[in-house]
Coordinates of C-alpha atoms and ligand atoms in Angstrom, one line a residue:
Chain A
M20 CA 0.0 0.0 0.0
I21 CA 1.2 3.5 -0.8
E22 CA -0.1 6.5 1.2
M23 CA 0.7 10.2 0.9
H24 CA -0.4 12.7 3.5
D25 CA -0.2 16.4 2.7
V26 CA 2.9 15.9 0.6
W27 CA 4.8 18.9 -0.8
K28 CA 7.8 18.8 -3.1
V29 CA 9.7 22.1 -3.5
Y30 CA 12.8 21.7 -5.7
D31 CA 16.0 23.6 -4.8
N32 CA 15.2 26.2 -7.5
G33 CA 12.0 27.0 -5.7
V34 CA 9.6 25.2 -8.0
E35 CA 6.6 23.8 -6.1
A36 CA 6.1 20.6 -8.1
L37 CA 3.6 19.0 -5.6
R38 CA 1.4 21.0 -3.3
G39 CA -0.4 19.1 -0.7
I40 CA -1.0 15.6 -2.1
N41 CA -3.3 13.2 -0.3
V42 CA -3.7 9.8 -1.8
K43 CA -4.0 6.1 -0.9
I44 CA -3.2 3.3 -3.4
D45 CA -4.2 -0.1 -2.3
R46 CA -2.6 -3.4 -2.9
G47 CA -3.4 -4.8 -6.4
E48 CA -4.7 -1.6 -7.8
F49 CA -3.9 -0.3 -11.3
V50 CA -3.7 3.5 -11.4
Y51 CA -3.1 6.0 -14.2
I52 CA -1.5 9.4 -13.3
V53 CA -2.5 11.9 -15.9
G54 CA -2.2 15.7 -16.3
P55 CA -0.6 18.4 -18.4
S56 CA 3.2 18.6 -19.0
G57 CA 4.9 20.0 -15.9
A58 CA 2.0 19.1 -13.6
G59 CA 4.1 17.0 -11.3
K60 CA 3.5 13.4 -12.4
S61 CA 7.1 12.4 -12.6
T62 CA 7.8 14.1 -9.2
F63 CA 4.9 12.0 -7.8
I64 CA 6.5 8.9 -9.2
K65 CA 9.9 9.8 -7.9
L66 CA 8.6 10.2 -4.4
M67 CA 7.3 6.7 -4.5
Y68 CA 10.6 5.0 -5.3
R69 CA 12.5 7.5 -3.0
E70 CA 14.4 9.1 -5.8
E71 CA 13.2 12.4 -4.2
K72 CA 12.3 13.1 -0.6
P73 CA 9.1 15.0 0.2
T74 CA 9.8 18.6 1.4
H75 CA 6.8 18.3 3.7
G76 CA 4.4 15.6 4.5
V77 CA 4.6 11.8 4.8
V78 CA 5.0 9.1 2.2
L79 CA 4.3 5.6 3.4
I80 CA 5.3 2.5 1.5
N81 CA 3.7 -0.6 3.0
G82 CA 3.4 1.5 6.2
V83 CA 7.1 2.6 6.2
N84 CA 7.8 6.3 6.3
V85 CA 10.4 6.6 3.5
K86 CA 11.6 10.0 4.8
R87 CA 12.6 8.4 8.1
V88 CA 14.3 5.4 6.6
R89 CA 18.1 5.4 7.1
D90 CA 20.2 5.8 4.0
W91 CA 21.6 2.3 4.2
K92 CA 18.1 0.8 4.4
I93 CA 16.7 2.6 1.3
P94 CA 17.9 -0.2 -1.0
H95 CA 15.6 -2.5 0.9
V96 CA 12.7 -0.2 0.4
R97 CA 13.5 -0.1 -3.3
R98 CA 13.5 -3.9 -3.6
K99 CA 9.8 -3.8 -3.1
I100 CA 9.4 -1.4 -6.0
G101 CA 10.1 -2.1 -9.7
V102 CA 10.5 1.0 -11.9
V103 CA 10.2 1.4 -15.7
F104 CA 10.9 4.5 -17.8
Q105 CA 10.1 6.0 -21.1
D106 CA 13.7 5.5 -22.3
F107 CA 14.1 1.8 -21.0
K108 CA 17.5 2.4 -19.4
L109 CA 18.9 -0.9 -20.6
L110 CA 22.6 -1.6 -20.3
N111 CA 24.6 -2.6 -23.3
M112 CA 24.4 -6.4 -22.6
T113 CA 22.0 -9.1 -23.7
A114 CA 18.4 -9.2 -22.6
Y115 CA 19.3 -12.1 -20.3
D116 CA 22.2 -10.3 -18.7
N117 CA 20.1 -7.1 -18.2
V118 CA 17.6 -9.0 -16.2
A119 CA 20.1 -11.1 -14.4
F120 CA 22.0 -7.9 -13.5
A121 CA 19.1 -6.9 -11.2
L122 CA 19.2 -10.2 -9.3
E123 CA 23.0 -10.1 -9.0
A124 CA 22.8 -6.6 -7.6
I125 CA 20.7 -7.8 -4.7
E126 CA 23.0 -10.8 -4.2
T127 CA 20.6 -13.5 -5.2
P128 CA 22.2 -17.0 -5.0
R129 CA 23.6 -17.9 -8.3
R130 CA 21.7 -21.1 -8.8
K131 CA 18.4 -19.2 -8.4
I132 CA 19.2 -16.6 -11.0
R133 CA 19.0 -18.6 -14.3
P134 CA 15.6 -20.2 -13.7
R135 CA 14.1 -17.0 -12.5
V136 CA 15.5 -14.9 -15.4
E137 CA 14.2 -17.4 -17.9
E138 CA 10.8 -17.4 -16.3
V139 CA 10.3 -13.7 -16.5
L140 CA 11.7 -13.4 -20.0
E141 CA 9.1 -16.0 -20.9
L142 CA 6.3 -14.0 -19.2
V143 CA 7.2 -10.9 -21.2
G144 CA 7.3 -13.0 -24.4
L145 CA 11.0 -12.8 -25.1
S146 CA 12.1 -16.4 -24.7
D147 CA 13.5 -16.5 -28.2
R148 CA 15.3 -13.1 -27.9
M149 CA 17.1 -13.8 -24.7
F150 CA 20.6 -13.3 -26.1
A151 CA 19.9 -10.3 -28.2
Y152 CA 21.5 -6.9 -27.4
P153 CA 19.3 -3.8 -26.9
S154 CA 20.4 -2.5 -30.3
Q155 CA 19.1 -5.7 -31.9
L156 CA 15.6 -5.3 -30.3
S157 CA 12.6 -3.1 -31.3
G158 CA 11.4 -0.4 -28.9
G159 CA 8.6 -2.6 -27.7
E160 CA 10.9 -5.5 -27.1
Q161 CA 13.4 -3.3 -25.2
Q162 CA 10.6 -2.1 -22.9
R163 CA 9.6 -5.7 -22.3
V164 CA 13.2 -6.4 -21.2
A165 CA 13.0 -3.4 -18.9
I166 CA 9.7 -4.6 -17.4
A167 CA 11.2 -8.1 -16.9
R168 CA 14.1 -6.5 -15.1
A169 CA 11.7 -4.5 -12.9
I170 CA 9.6 -7.5 -11.8
V171 CA 12.3 -10.2 -11.7
N172 CA 12.6 -9.6 -7.9
N173 CA 8.8 -10.0 -7.4
P174 CA 8.2 -6.4 -6.1
S175 CA 4.9 -5.4 -4.7
F176 CA 4.7 -2.3 -6.9
L177 CA 5.5 -1.6 -10.5
I178 CA 5.9 2.1 -11.1
A179 CA 6.1 3.3 -14.7
D180 CA 6.8 6.8 -16.0
E181 CA 5.3 7.1 -19.5
P182 CA 6.2 3.5 -20.4
T183 CA 4.7 3.8 -23.8
G184 CA 6.0 7.3 -24.5
N185 CA 8.6 6.1 -27.0
L186 CA 6.5 3.4 -28.7
D187 CA 4.2 3.2 -31.7
P188 CA 0.5 2.4 -31.0
E189 CA 0.9 -1.3 -31.7
N190 CA 3.9 -1.8 -29.4
S191 CA 2.1 0.4 -26.8
W192 CA -0.8 -1.9 -26.7
D193 CA 1.4 -4.9 -26.3
I194 CA 3.1 -3.3 -23.3
M195 CA -0.3 -2.4 -21.8
Y196 CA -1.6 -6.0 -22.1
L197 CA 1.6 -7.1 -20.4
L198 CA 1.1 -4.6 -17.6
E199 CA -2.5 -5.8 -17.2
E200 CA -1.2 -9.4 -17.0
I201 CA 1.3 -8.5 -14.3
N202 CA -1.4 -6.6 -12.4
K203 CA -3.7 -9.6 -12.5
R204 CA -0.9 -11.6 -10.9
G205 CA -1.1 -9.3 -7.9
T206 CA 1.4 -6.5 -8.5
T207 CA 0.2 -2.9 -7.8
I208 CA 0.8 -0.7 -10.9
V209 CA 1.1 3.0 -10.9
M210 CA 1.7 4.5 -14.4
A211 CA 2.1 8.1 -15.5
T212 CA 0.9 8.6 -19.0
H213 CA -0.1 11.0 -21.8
N214 CA -1.8 8.3 -23.8
K215 CA -5.5 9.2 -24.1
E216 CA -6.6 6.2 -26.1
I217 CA -5.1 3.7 -23.6
V218 CA -6.6 5.4 -20.6
N219 CA -10.0 5.7 -22.2
T220 CA -10.0 2.1 -23.4
L221 CA -8.4 0.0 -20.6
R222 CA -10.4 1.7 -17.9
Q223 CA -8.7 1.9 -14.5
R224 CA -8.5 4.4 -11.6
V225 CA -7.4 7.8 -12.9
I226 CA -5.6 10.4 -10.8
A227 CA -5.3 13.8 -12.5
I228 CA -2.7 16.2 -11.3
E229 CA -2.6 19.9 -12.3
Q230 CA 0.0 22.3 -11.0
G231 CA 1.0 20.0 -8.2
I232 CA -2.5 19.3 -6.9
I233 CA -4.8 16.3 -7.4
V234 CA -7.8 17.7 -9.2
R235 CA -9.6 14.4 -9.9
D236 CA -9.4 10.8 -8.6
E237 CA -12.0 8.4 -10.1
E238 CA -12.3 4.7 -10.6
G239 CA -12.7 3.9 -14.3
G240 CA -12.3 7.6 -15.2
E241 CA -11.4 9.2 -18.5
Y242 CA -8.2 10.7 -19.6
G243 CA -9.9 14.1 -19.8
Y244 CA -7.3 16.2 -21.8
E245 CA -7.1 16.9 -25.5
D246 CA -3.3 16.2 -26.1
Chain B
M14 CA 29.8 -11.2 2.1
K15 CA 29.0 -14.1 -0.2
I16 CA 31.7 -15.7 -2.3
D17 CA 29.8 -15.1 -5.5
T18 CA 29.5 -11.4 -4.6
M19 CA 33.1 -11.2 -3.8
I20 CA 34.2 -12.8 -7.1
R21 CA 31.9 -10.4 -8.8
H22 CA 33.4 -7.4 -7.1
F23 CA 36.9 -8.5 -8.0
R24 CA 35.9 -9.0 -11.6
E25 CA 34.3 -5.6 -11.8
A26 CA 37.4 -4.0 -10.2
Y27 CA 39.6 -5.7 -12.8
R28 CA 37.3 -4.5 -15.6
G29 CA 37.8 -1.0 -14.3
V30 CA 41.5 -1.3 -14.3
R31 CA 41.5 -2.7 -17.8
R32 CA 39.2 0.0 -19.1
N33 CA 41.4 2.8 -17.9
A34 CA 44.7 1.0 -18.7
W35 CA 46.8 4.1 -19.2
M36 CA 45.4 6.0 -16.2
S37 CA 45.8 2.9 -14.1
F38 CA 49.4 2.6 -15.3
A39 CA 50.2 6.2 -14.4
A40 CA 48.6 5.7 -11.0
I41 CA 50.5 2.5 -10.4
S42 CA 53.8 4.3 -11.3
A43 CA 53.1 7.1 -8.9
V44 CA 52.4 4.7 -6.1
A45 CA 55.6 2.8 -7.0
V46 CA 57.7 5.9 -6.7
T47 CA 56.1 6.9 -3.4
L48 CA 56.5 3.4 -2.0
F49 CA 60.1 3.2 -3.0
I50 CA 60.9 6.3 -1.1
F51 CA 58.9 5.0 1.9
G52 CA 60.7 1.7 1.5
I53 CA 64.2 3.2 1.8
F54 CA 63.0 5.2 4.7
L55 CA 61.6 2.1 6.4
V56 CA 64.9 0.3 5.9
F57 CA 66.6 3.1 7.9
A58 CA 63.9 3.3 10.5
F59 CA 63.8 -0.5 11.1
N60 CA 67.6 -0.6 11.3
I61 CA 67.9 2.3 13.7
R62 CA 65.4 0.6 15.9
Y63 CA 67.2 -2.7 15.6
M64 CA 70.6 -1.1 16.4
T65 CA 69.1 0.6 19.4
H66 CA 68.1 -2.7 20.8
E67 CA 71.4 -4.3 20.0
L68 CA 73.2 -1.5 21.7
D69 CA 71.0 -1.6 24.7
K70 CA 72.0 -5.2 25.2
Q71 CA 75.7 -4.4 25.6
V72 CA 75.5 -1.3 27.7
A73 CA 78.5 -0.1 29.4
I74 CA 79.0 3.4 30.8
R75 CA 81.9 5.4 29.4
A76 CA 83.0 8.2 31.6
S77 CA 85.4 10.5 29.7
L78 CA 87.9 12.1 32.0
V79 CA 89.0 15.7 32.0
P80 CA 92.5 16.0 30.3
Q81 CA 94.2 17.7 33.2
L82 CA 94.0 14.8 35.7
T83 CA 97.3 13.3 36.9
P84 CA 97.7 9.5 36.9
Q85 CA 97.3 9.6 40.7
Q86 CA 94.0 11.5 40.5
Q87 CA 92.8 9.0 37.8
D88 CA 93.6 6.1 40.1
E89 CA 91.8 7.8 43.0
L90 CA 88.7 8.3 40.8
L91 CA 88.8 4.7 39.6
K92 CA 88.9 3.5 43.2
N93 CA 86.0 5.7 44.2
I94 CA 83.9 4.5 41.2
K95 CA 84.7 0.9 42.1
A96 CA 83.5 1.5 45.6
L97 CA 80.0 2.5 44.4
P98 CA 77.4 -0.1 45.3
K99 CA 75.9 -0.3 41.8
V100 CA 79.2 -0.9 40.1
K101 CA 80.2 -4.4 39.1
E102 CA 83.4 -3.6 37.4
A103 CA 85.4 -0.5 36.3
K104 CA 88.6 -0.1 34.3
L105 CA 90.7 2.6 33.0
V106 CA 91.2 2.8 29.2
P107 CA 94.0 5.3 28.5
K108 CA 93.8 7.5 25.4
E109 CA 96.6 5.6 23.8
Q110 CA 94.5 2.5 23.9
G111 CA 91.5 4.3 22.6
L112 CA 93.6 5.4 19.5
K113 CA 94.9 1.8 19.1
I114 CA 91.4 0.3 19.1
M115 CA 90.2 2.9 16.5
K116 CA 93.2 2.1 14.3
E117 CA 92.5 -1.6 14.5
A118 CA 88.8 -1.1 13.7
W119 CA 89.7 0.7 10.5
G120 CA 92.0 -2.1 9.4
E121 CA 94.7 -1.5 6.9
D122 CA 93.9 2.2 6.4
G123 CA 93.8 2.9 10.1
E124 CA 97.6 3.4 10.5
E125 CA 97.7 6.0 7.7
F126 CA 94.4 7.7 8.7
F127 CA 95.3 8.3 12.3
A128 CA 99.0 8.9 11.7
G129 CA 100.5 11.8 13.6
L130 CA 97.9 11.7 16.4
E131 CA 100.1 10.0 18.9
G132 CA 101.3 11.6 22.1
D133 CA 100.1 15.2 22.8
K134 CA 98.0 15.4 19.6
N135 CA 95.9 12.4 20.6
P136 CA 92.2 13.6 20.4
F137 CA 90.8 10.7 22.5
P138 CA 90.1 11.3 26.2
D139 CA 91.1 8.9 28.9
V140 CA 88.1 6.8 29.7
I141 CA 86.8 4.8 32.6
E142 CA 84.5 2.0 31.4
V143 CA 82.0 1.1 34.0
Q144 CA 79.8 -2.1 34.0
P145 CA 76.7 -1.9 36.2
K146 CA 75.7 -4.8 38.3
D147 CA 72.2 -4.6 36.9
P148 CA 71.7 -3.2 33.4
Q149 CA 68.4 -1.8 34.5
Q150 CA 70.4 0.6 36.8
T151 CA 72.5 1.9 33.9
E152 CA 70.7 5.2 33.7
E153 CA 70.8 5.9 37.4
L154 CA 74.4 5.0 37.7
A155 CA 75.3 7.2 34.7
K156 CA 73.6 10.1 36.5
E157 CA 75.5 9.4 39.7
L158 CA 78.8 9.5 37.8
D159 CA 77.8 12.7 36.0
N160 CA 77.3 14.3 39.4
F161 CA 80.7 13.3 40.6
P162 CA 82.4 16.3 42.2
N163 CA 85.3 16.5 39.7
G164 CA 87.3 14.7 37.1
I165 CA 84.6 13.5 34.8
E166 CA 83.9 15.5 31.7
R167 CA 81.0 13.6 30.3
V168 CA 79.2 10.3 30.7
D169 CA 77.9 8.2 27.8
Y170 CA 76.0 5.0 27.9
G171 CA 73.9 2.9 25.4
E172 CA 70.8 5.1 25.7
A173 CA 72.7 8.3 25.0
V174 CA 74.5 6.8 22.0
T175 CA 71.2 5.7 20.5
D176 CA 69.6 8.9 21.4
R177 CA 72.2 10.7 19.4
L178 CA 71.7 8.2 16.6
L179 CA 68.0 9.0 16.6
N180 CA 68.6 12.7 16.9
F181 CA 70.8 12.7 14.0
S182 CA 68.2 10.8 12.0
G183 CA 65.5 13.1 13.2
W184 CA 65.7 15.8 10.6
V185 CA 66.3 13.3 7.8
R186 CA 63.2 11.5 9.0
N187 CA 61.1 14.6 9.0
V188 CA 62.3 15.6 5.5
V189 CA 61.6 12.1 4.1
L190 CA 58.2 11.9 5.9
I191 CA 57.0 15.3 4.6
F192 CA 58.3 14.5 1.1
G193 CA 56.8 11.0 1.3
L194 CA 53.4 12.3 2.5
G195 CA 53.3 14.8 -0.3
L196 CA 54.0 12.0 -2.8
A197 CA 51.4 9.7 -1.2
T198 CA 48.8 12.5 -1.5
L199 CA 49.7 12.9 -5.1
A200 CA 49.5 9.2 -5.7
A201 CA 46.1 9.0 -3.9
F202 CA 44.8 11.7 -6.1
L203 CA 46.0 10.0 -9.3
I204 CA 44.2 6.9 -8.1
S205 CA 41.1 8.8 -7.2
N206 CA 41.2 10.2 -10.8
T207 CA 41.2 6.7 -12.4
I208 CA 38.4 5.7 -10.0
K209 CA 36.5 8.7 -11.1
L210 CA 36.8 7.7 -14.7
T211 CA 35.5 4.2 -13.8
I212 CA 32.6 5.7 -12.0
I213 CA 31.7 7.9 -14.9
A214 CA 32.0 5.0 -17.3
R215 CA 29.7 3.0 -15.1
R216 CA 27.2 5.6 -14.3
Q217 CA 24.3 3.8 -16.1
E218 CA 25.1 0.6 -14.3
I219 CA 25.3 2.4 -11.0
E220 CA 21.9 4.0 -11.7
I221 CA 20.3 0.6 -12.4
M222 CA 21.9 -0.9 -9.3
R223 CA 20.4 1.8 -7.2
L224 CA 17.1 1.4 -8.9
V225 CA 16.8 -2.3 -8.3
G226 CA 17.9 -1.9 -4.6
A227 CA 21.6 -2.9 -4.6
S228 CA 23.0 -2.1 -1.2
N229 CA 25.3 0.9 -0.9
W230 CA 28.3 -1.2 -0.1
F231 CA 27.6 -3.6 -3.0
I232 CA 27.9 -0.6 -5.3
R233 CA 31.0 0.8 -3.6
W234 CA 33.1 -2.3 -3.1
P235 CA 34.4 -2.7 -6.7
F236 CA 35.8 0.9 -6.6
F237 CA 37.6 0.3 -3.3
I238 CA 39.0 -3.0 -4.6
E239 CA 40.1 -1.2 -7.8
G240 CA 42.0 1.4 -5.7
A241 CA 43.5 -1.2 -3.4
F242 CA 44.5 -3.2 -6.5
I243 CA 46.4 -0.2 -8.0
G244 CA 48.1 0.3 -4.6
V245 CA 49.1 -3.3 -4.2
V246 CA 50.3 -3.7 -7.8
G247 CA 52.2 -0.4 -7.3
A248 CA 54.0 -2.0 -4.2
I249 CA 55.5 -4.9 -6.2
V250 CA 58.4 -3.1 -7.9
P251 CA 59.5 -0.9 -5.0
T252 CA 59.4 -3.9 -2.6
T253 CA 61.6 -5.9 -4.9
L254 CA 64.0 -3.1 -5.5
V255 CA 64.4 -2.2 -1.9
L256 CA 65.0 -5.8 -0.9
V257 CA 67.6 -6.3 -3.7
L258 CA 69.4 -3.0 -2.7
Y259 CA 69.4 -4.1 0.9
Q260 CA 70.9 -7.4 0.1
A261 CA 73.6 -5.6 -1.9
A262 CA 74.2 -3.3 1.1
L263 CA 74.5 -6.3 3.4
T264 CA 76.9 -8.0 1.2
S265 CA 79.2 -5.0 0.6
L266 CA 79.1 -4.0 4.3
G267 CA 79.8 -7.6 5.4
A268 CA 83.5 -6.7 5.7
G269 CA 82.8 -4.1 8.3
E270 CA 81.0 -6.3 10.8
Q271 CA 83.4 -5.4 13.6
Y272 CA 81.8 -2.0 14.0
A273 CA 79.0 -2.7 16.4
I274 CA 77.3 0.4 15.2
L275 CA 76.9 -0.9 11.7
K276 CA 75.4 -4.2 12.7
L277 CA 72.5 -4.3 10.2
M278 CA 69.2 -6.1 10.6
P279 CA 69.3 -9.5 9.0
M280 CA 67.7 -9.9 5.6
L281 CA 64.8 -12.2 6.7
S282 CA 63.3 -10.1 9.5
L283 CA 63.9 -6.8 7.6
G284 CA 62.4 -8.3 4.4
I285 CA 59.2 -9.4 6.2
N286 CA 58.8 -6.1 8.0
V287 CA 59.5 -3.9 5.1
S288 CA 57.5 -5.9 2.5
L289 CA 54.4 -6.1 4.8
S290 CA 54.7 -2.3 5.5
I291 CA 55.1 -1.4 1.8
F292 CA 52.1 -3.5 0.7
A293 CA 49.9 -2.2 3.6
L294 CA 50.9 1.3 2.7
G295 CA 50.1 0.7 -1.0
A296 CA 46.7 -0.7 -0.2
A297 CA 46.0 2.2 2.2
I298 CA 46.9 4.8 -0.4
G299 CA 44.7 2.9 -2.9
M300 CA 41.8 2.8 -0.6
L301 CA 42.3 6.5 0.2
G302 CA 42.2 7.3 -3.5
S303 CA 39.0 5.3 -3.9
M304 CA 37.4 7.0 -0.9
I305 CA 38.1 10.4 -2.3
S306 CA 36.3 9.5 -5.5
V307 CA 33.5 7.5 -4.1
R308 CA 32.6 10.3 -1.7
R309 CA 32.8 13.0 -4.4
F310 CA 31.4 11.3 -7.4
L311 CA 29.3 8.3 -6.4
K312 CA 25.9 9.6 -5.4
I313 CA 24.0 6.8 -3.8
Ligands
LIG28 N1 15.1 18.1 -10.5 C1 14.3 19.2 -10.7 N2 14.8 20.4 -10.3 C2 14.0 21.5 -10.4 N3 12.8 21.5 -10.9 C3 12.3 20.4 -11.3 C4 13.0 19.1 -11.2 N4 12.2 18.2 -11.7 C5 11.1 18.7 -12.1 N5 11.1 20.0 -11.9 C6 10.0 20.9 -12.1 O1 8.9 20.5 -11.4 C7 7.7 20.6 -12.1 C8 7.0 19.3 -12.3 O2 7.8 18.4 -13.1 P1 7.5 16.9 -13.4 O3 8.6 16.3 -14.1 O4 7.1 16.3 -12.2 O5 6.3 17.1 -14.4 P2 5.5 16.0 -15.3 O6 4.1 16.1 -14.9 O7 6.2 14.7 -15.2 O8 5.7 16.6 -16.7 P3 5.8 15.8 -18.1 O9 4.4 15.4 -18.5 O10 6.3 16.8 -19.1 O11 6.7 14.7 -17.9 C9 8.1 21.3 -13.4 O12 7.8 22.6 -13.3 C10 9.5 21.0 -13.5 O13 10.2 22.0 -14.3
LIG29 MG1 7.2 13.4 -16.5

């Protein structure tokens, strides 16, 4: 569960990116974060995986106040959260190695790595592209590798900042079906997006942010903007 | 730490060294020069300490007499010293004998070297050598002799000799230490620079590691190992060089073994002490270099 109580984020340059956010996202939910450019969506996402600290207010991840967590414990908070970006952020190694990298980084026993990596790569539909490098994969395939890497550790949350932002419509839909599948298996998904068609078709909870304030929060809501 | 993880850290560290081969080479060279100077210094330091101990073992007090004493007065003084409760034995060594001992010590050249110093020109004082009953009381006894009403010019004993040895080496030591510390700092900064290059080259990997929840130390370790590796590799050449030079010094000074003052530390114990110290210093300089870079450039 993710909770925010009166959360403010003021960047060093004085920009008030978030201004009094109150929200509660339950286990197993699928949530779209929408809003105009510069509204504070990415900032909202960054607070969830503790890339940024709230200037004021409380962010709770599974009941843990992330602001109070000691620096050396932050990695353990992050292990509960998978993150996916618009630009994939893959390393220049094979799909298999990219996913295995995440398990090695958290010191998973070696014998457990291979079966698990093969399992997630199959889940994202890349069993036959395991040893391809990012440059040999399409955008959609690269994003699927990134998703595999994000969920390989079985996190409770998958957080995505415009995961379809760099993809054509067909690949975008593939990614969305994959995220739906992952959500059905119990992972909470929070996704910032500008994709009107997806939000209006795959109906989920929609949280709209404008100028750092939540202006709308409805189950099965519409995208609501014209871009 | 798990074995797998450790192997991985070493592999990553090695990759880092390979990637910046030239910078690593420069850093290793700087470390080598620094450690060579420290090594030479250590040879002196260990030997001085060793000699001090050796001298302490054979302490005798040498009381130099004032030149104006008549033979009768000297005998009187000797008798008085022998009467002291702490004295085991005391004997008069006239200046002629002092000169003779010196000539013999210098071997063949001695006769020529000290020619013309006989008789009135003899620069050596008459000396009374005193052996204390208990070596522990050497210092006390020396003070007692120093406070003798008259006749004694100065009192030397093991401690004083070694003190002077150490005093003499004092300024040399300070110069070498300051110079060495300067070099060590330079070497540490060169290392920190190669580590910085590695950190920059790896920034994407580091970002992903943070993202997936790698512990801070998991991310840092390879950089520390890389720094230590550079330091330790940099220690190989200077260690070898210092030990070879020392062996050569031992061999060529072998002829002069009769001077107690030049009794050098044996190869084995010096070798162990100096190599361990150089390698530890190398690793420390390396780790210091890593620390500088990790603190400045690795944002976790
Ligand atoms: N690191 C930062 N330092 C200073 N200001 C920032 C920083 N990151 C974001 N901002 C500012 O905070 C505000 C919110 O930015 P944010 O990236 O959260 O918006 P967004 O909703 O994700 O926009 P977009 O839809 O374009 O991605 C903007 O005004 C932005 O310029
Ligand atoms: Mg954004």
